[in-house]
Amino acid sequence: MIKAHTLICTVGTSLLGNLRAKGCDLNNEIALVKELKKLDPADKLLGAEINSNHSILQKGCLEPEKLFLCVSDTPDGEATGRILQSYYRDLFKRVQILKIVGLQSGDAKRFRNHGLRNLVREIADIVKHEREHGREIIINATGGFKAQISFAGLIGQILEIPVFYMFENFSEVIELPPLPVSFSFDFWLQHFDALERLGRDLVPEKEVPQDLNEVLLLHEEGLCCLSSLGELFHQGYKERFRRQRAQLLPPDSGLRPEQKTIKYEDDNAGKHSGLAEYLQRLLELSYITRIRTYYYHPELPERLRFFIGAKCAPNEIEGWYSNGKATTKFIVVTTARSDPERQATLVDLTEKIP
């Protein structure tokens, strides 16, 4: 196994409960952590997170550099996170607490619809950043709500990250086996624009593609967004795309940026602040050959986006640029030779050109 350098750890409150049961002074954090460090890390008093992290380190699969503590959206969760942060400050170069908004036990609907979805987003963001910097990641899913365990297994499977768990009364962690769940990468590419929109906004039900599986969606008062599983599906395949980008994108045009053209068909060149610079960034992408604008409104703010519109030929993608005041709509001509290649350029443009 390749050694990981980053550990993502879900956090419960077993440590805090144990300390309260022992009558420990929780107000003096420095003195408390000093006493905790005198104990064997396998001592059950130290709780599920310290016990399981210790076992992971003993297995030799982690070179401790970064530790991310995913704590619940509760006072006890945050208090446990602070104690663990102090405990691990000397072992890891960086220890960060991430409060997962909505991850609490008081409201089951909020837990399902927001807590698990935010857990996916936080972990996906960490994975993206760490992999961009060449660091391997593992997940310790021992601490926290029981529902997180199976969900962490799904996260690990889709993001291709090892997930460890220590069962109660076990002396060491085990790596969770892959779950019998699979999704279609081609289906994700085909529906990327809809999934991206559902991940950002509430979308009227009538505008949601009919073939999107209901398990990916959350319905409320005639509107839709991604469910927690839908968020996992979308974020997971975004990560897969980043790792396979070179194999998925269309070929290089062979043109230098200065050889490519921008045609302002609506005569708005120079009117829209920031537009020329934005389009020039697009021309630097190897698979783009030229751009033409077709619409300009000086007082219509819109969200920046790329999508396959009705005006697009098989190798084209539509884009919208807005500086918060005006909006220009344009067509990007690519070297895409097939629909999957065009779908890949759509994903790449959305990721690279915010």
XYZ file of C-alpha atoms in Angstrom:
354
model
C 0.000 0.000 0.000
C 1.195 3.505 -0.881
C 1.570 5.574 2.267
C -0.934 8.354 2.723
C 0.044 11.752 4.093
C -3.426 13.116 4.809
C -5.972 11.640 7.191
C -9.657 12.598 7.152
C -11.270 11.571 10.424
C -14.984 11.660 11.221
C -15.476 12.687 14.844
C -18.095 11.697 17.410
C -18.300 12.523 21.108
C -17.131 9.314 22.804
C -13.999 11.023 24.136
C -16.011 13.848 25.672
C -18.476 11.395 27.206
C -15.679 9.325 28.734
C -14.011 12.404 30.212
C -17.271 13.613 31.735
C -17.914 10.185 33.233
C -14.490 10.327 34.871
C -15.188 13.797 36.281
C -12.343 15.429 34.340
C -12.031 19.212 34.237
C -12.999 20.134 30.684
C -12.386 23.846 31.188
C -8.596 23.563 31.371
C -7.870 22.163 27.919
C -4.074 22.437 28.131
C -3.859 20.502 31.408
C -6.435 17.976 30.167
C -4.562 17.176 26.952
C -1.298 16.917 28.892
C -2.871 14.198 31.057
C -4.377 12.419 28.042
C -0.977 12.193 26.378
C 0.329 10.212 29.375
C -2.080 7.379 28.551
C -1.574 4.556 26.047
C -3.316 5.677 22.794
C -5.109 2.313 22.831
C -6.705 3.108 26.216
C -10.499 3.044 25.763
C -10.828 6.231 27.852
C -9.361 8.161 24.908
C -12.320 7.325 22.710
C -12.916 5.930 19.238
C -10.980 8.543 17.249
C -7.666 8.322 19.137
C -7.874 4.522 19.434
C -8.543 4.027 15.721
C -6.045 6.666 14.535
C -3.399 4.960 16.666
C -4.173 1.628 14.997
C -3.914 3.203 11.548
C -0.492 4.603 12.419
C 0.604 1.215 13.742
C -0.299 -0.387 10.417
C 2.265 1.877 8.745
C -0.100 3.180 6.049
C 0.056 6.826 7.153
C 2.914 9.310 7.260
C 1.265 11.978 9.445
C 1.307 15.393 7.808
C -2.295 16.647 7.700
C -5.309 15.739 9.817
C -8.831 16.945 9.034
C -11.342 16.455 11.858
C -14.937 16.354 10.545
C -17.010 17.257 13.602
C -20.778 17.333 14.030
C -22.839 20.501 14.075
C -23.243 20.356 17.879
C -21.522 21.983 20.873
C -20.219 18.574 22.021
C -18.916 17.793 18.534
C -17.012 21.064 18.364
C -15.665 20.605 21.918
C -14.401 17.124 21.030
C -12.767 18.532 17.916
C -10.880 21.152 19.926
C -9.530 18.535 22.349
C -8.415 16.287 19.480
C -6.830 19.243 17.698
C -4.722 19.993 20.773
C -3.916 16.300 21.260
C -2.589 15.864 17.711
C -0.861 19.216 17.307
C 2.594 17.708 17.976
C 2.081 14.650 15.764
C 0.676 16.246 12.592
C 2.098 19.319 10.861
C -1.425 20.648 10.404
C -4.652 19.800 12.210
C -7.891 21.424 10.996
C -11.400 21.213 12.407
C -14.238 21.119 9.861
C -17.721 21.583 11.278
C -20.161 19.721 9.040
C -23.218 21.968 8.993
C -26.444 19.980 9.421
C -24.740 16.906 10.868
C -26.683 16.638 14.123
C -29.151 14.294 15.823
C -32.011 16.705 16.553
C -33.499 16.876 13.054
C -33.430 13.706 10.943
C -34.481 15.520 7.760
C -31.733 18.123 8.139
C -29.206 15.359 8.843
C -30.186 13.472 5.684
C -30.701 16.385 3.310
C -27.964 18.757 4.455
C -25.559 17.079 6.887
C -24.552 14.129 4.705
C -24.458 16.326 1.601
C -22.117 18.802 3.319
C -19.946 15.898 4.505
C -19.520 14.844 0.869
C -18.644 18.388 -0.233
C -16.062 18.903 2.512
C -14.345 15.571 1.849
C -14.441 16.081 -1.941
C -12.823 19.516 -1.567
C -10.055 18.055 0.601
C -9.426 15.214 -1.852
C -9.256 17.600 -4.824
C -6.761 19.912 -3.084
C -4.566 17.137 -1.689
C -4.368 15.196 -4.951
C -3.507 18.370 -6.847
C -0.476 18.585 -4.549
C 0.464 14.911 -4.936
C -0.674 13.728 -1.507
C -2.506 10.457 -0.877
C -5.509 10.413 1.468
C -7.195 7.885 3.748
C -10.463 8.143 5.692
C -11.048 6.982 9.253
C -14.827 6.612 9.564
C -14.909 5.238 13.116
C -16.171 8.314 14.960
C -19.533 10.005 14.696
C -23.046 8.971 13.754
C -23.474 5.394 12.567
C -25.021 6.545 9.294
C -21.665 8.143 8.428
C -19.941 4.761 8.324
C -21.780 3.346 5.303
C -21.752 6.758 3.655
C -18.007 7.098 4.211
C -17.643 3.710 2.532
C -19.445 5.078 -0.526
C -17.294 8.217 -0.481
C -14.157 6.110 -0.375
C -15.325 3.858 -3.184
C -16.317 6.631 -5.574
C -13.299 8.841 -4.776
C -11.023 5.763 -4.719
C -9.789 6.339 -1.166
C -9.128 3.630 1.470
C -11.633 3.783 4.347
C -10.813 2.377 7.796
C -13.141 1.553 10.672
C -12.671 0.145 14.175
C -15.612 -1.901 15.395
C -16.531 -1.604 19.061
C -14.357 -3.850 21.267
C -11.911 -4.523 18.397
C -8.263 -3.763 19.067
C -7.402 -2.628 15.541
C -8.942 -1.000 12.502
C -9.976 -2.834 9.365
C -10.170 -1.457 5.840
C -13.770 -1.478 4.665
C -14.317 -3.571 1.499
C -15.789 -1.897 -1.591
C -19.576 -1.705 -1.537
C -21.560 -3.340 -4.372
C -22.546 0.025 -5.869
C -21.593 1.404 -9.257
C -22.585 4.350 -11.414
C -22.103 5.082 -15.083
C -19.383 7.601 -15.915
C -20.902 8.097 -19.388
C -24.258 8.901 -17.777
C -22.540 11.501 -15.576
C -20.835 13.118 -18.576
C -24.132 13.256 -20.446
C -25.916 14.926 -17.518
C -23.074 17.065 -16.170
C -24.741 20.422 -16.836
C -27.972 19.395 -15.077
C -26.099 17.902 -12.111
C -23.899 20.986 -11.791
C -26.960 23.228 -11.778
C -28.747 21.017 -9.238
C -25.657 21.163 -7.048
C -25.675 24.983 -7.088
C -29.342 25.971 -7.097
C -32.901 24.860 -6.491
C -34.274 23.900 -9.913
C -37.970 23.670 -10.904
C -38.954 19.995 -11.212
C -40.125 20.488 -14.807
C -36.577 21.535 -15.817
C -34.916 18.395 -14.406
C -34.096 15.671 -16.980
C -36.625 12.844 -16.655
C -33.996 10.102 -16.768
C -32.151 11.322 -13.671
C -32.548 8.626 -11.023
C -34.751 9.731 -8.135
C -32.123 8.562 -5.622
C -29.935 11.439 -6.866
C -32.602 14.093 -6.233
C -34.227 15.885 -3.333
C -37.731 17.253 -3.971
C -39.355 20.049 -2.013
C -42.331 22.245 -2.952
C -41.924 21.779 -6.693
C -38.164 22.385 -6.648
C -35.203 19.987 -6.856
C -31.575 19.858 -5.792
C -29.074 17.050 -5.400
C -29.627 14.594 -2.573
C -26.662 13.601 -0.414
C -26.144 10.551 -2.640
C -26.522 12.737 -5.729
C -23.867 15.092 -4.360
C -21.572 12.119 -3.787
C -22.186 10.828 -7.312
C -21.462 14.254 -8.836
C -18.412 15.103 -6.730
C -16.987 11.607 -7.128
C -17.101 11.680 -10.893
C -15.716 15.206 -10.961
C -12.681 13.779 -9.193
C -12.503 10.865 -11.627
C -12.661 13.320 -14.537
C -9.743 15.334 -13.138
C -7.620 12.191 -13.021
C -8.553 11.104 -16.565
C -8.823 14.540 -18.200
C -6.012 13.975 -20.730
C -7.645 10.799 -22.083
C -11.138 12.304 -22.323
C -10.573 15.701 -23.952
C -10.491 16.258 -27.751
C -7.183 16.712 -29.587
C -5.000 19.800 -29.696
C -6.002 22.185 -32.469
C -2.364 22.836 -33.329
C -3.064 26.572 -33.260
C -1.356 29.126 -31.043
C -3.683 31.507 -29.151
C -2.746 34.419 -31.418
C -3.812 32.347 -34.456
C -7.344 31.931 -33.109
C -10.123 34.435 -33.665
C -12.874 36.132 -31.680
C -15.744 37.473 -33.796
C -17.990 40.022 -32.106
C -21.091 39.492 -34.241
C -23.167 41.908 -32.153
C -20.582 44.700 -32.387
C -20.120 44.840 -28.611
C -16.311 44.667 -28.687
C -14.960 46.999 -26.052
C -18.356 47.704 -24.478
C -18.389 44.850 -21.959
C -15.748 45.301 -19.241
C -13.637 42.186 -18.759
C -15.076 40.287 -21.734
C -12.031 40.458 -24.014
C -9.718 39.180 -21.271
C -12.141 36.387 -20.391
C -12.458 35.167 -23.970
C -8.680 35.368 -24.409
C -8.307 32.915 -21.502
C -10.519 30.508 -23.423
C -8.367 30.751 -26.544
C -5.399 29.496 -24.529
C -7.083 26.094 -24.192
C -5.676 23.728 -26.815
C -8.992 22.268 -27.990
C -10.642 25.638 -28.761
C -10.260 27.005 -32.311
C -12.386 30.182 -32.340
C -15.171 32.078 -30.569
C -18.109 34.152 -31.780
C -20.458 36.255 -29.664
C -24.139 36.568 -30.564
C -25.859 38.471 -27.733
C -25.115 41.426 -25.460
C -27.251 43.103 -22.807
C -25.739 46.007 -20.835
C -28.063 45.599 -17.812
C -28.655 41.859 -17.383
C -26.502 40.087 -14.757
C -26.313 36.310 -15.196
C -24.322 33.435 -13.723
C -21.176 32.457 -15.632
C -21.807 29.091 -17.230
C -21.101 26.726 -20.116
C -23.681 24.382 -21.603
C -24.777 22.746 -24.842
C -27.417 25.108 -26.214
C -29.830 25.019 -29.123
C -27.520 27.215 -31.215
C -24.607 24.765 -30.935
C -23.270 22.605 -33.758
C -21.946 19.113 -32.760
C -18.488 20.509 -31.921
C -19.676 23.701 -30.169
C -20.471 24.809 -26.609
C -22.370 27.891 -25.504
C -20.992 30.192 -22.821
C -22.282 33.155 -20.830
C -20.048 35.858 -19.401
C -21.223 38.457 -16.896
C -19.334 40.981 -14.802
C -22.302 41.367 -12.470
C -23.886 44.076 -14.608
C -23.861 43.134 -18.288
C -24.070 39.745 -20.016
C -22.545 38.480 -23.251
C -23.481 35.116 -24.765
C -21.087 33.365 -27.102
C -20.290 30.123 -28.923
C -17.005 28.259 -28.446
C -15.863 26.103 -31.394
C -13.846 23.049 -30.324
C -12.003 20.136 -31.931
C -14.454 17.626 -30.419
C -15.059 14.691 -32.772
C -17.806 12.990 -30.770
C -20.459 13.774 -28.208
C -18.393 12.292 -25.305
C -15.466 14.556 -26.272
C -17.762 17.577 -26.396
C -19.225 16.639 -22.997
C -15.669 16.376 -21.645
C -14.858 19.896 -22.909
C -17.997 21.169 -21.156
C -16.787 19.693 -17.855
C -13.273 21.014 -18.388
C -14.451 24.542 -19.192
C -16.709 24.586 -16.122
C -13.843 23.419 -13.925
C -11.077 25.607 -15.385
C -12.843 28.850 -16.262
C -15.038 29.885 -13.328
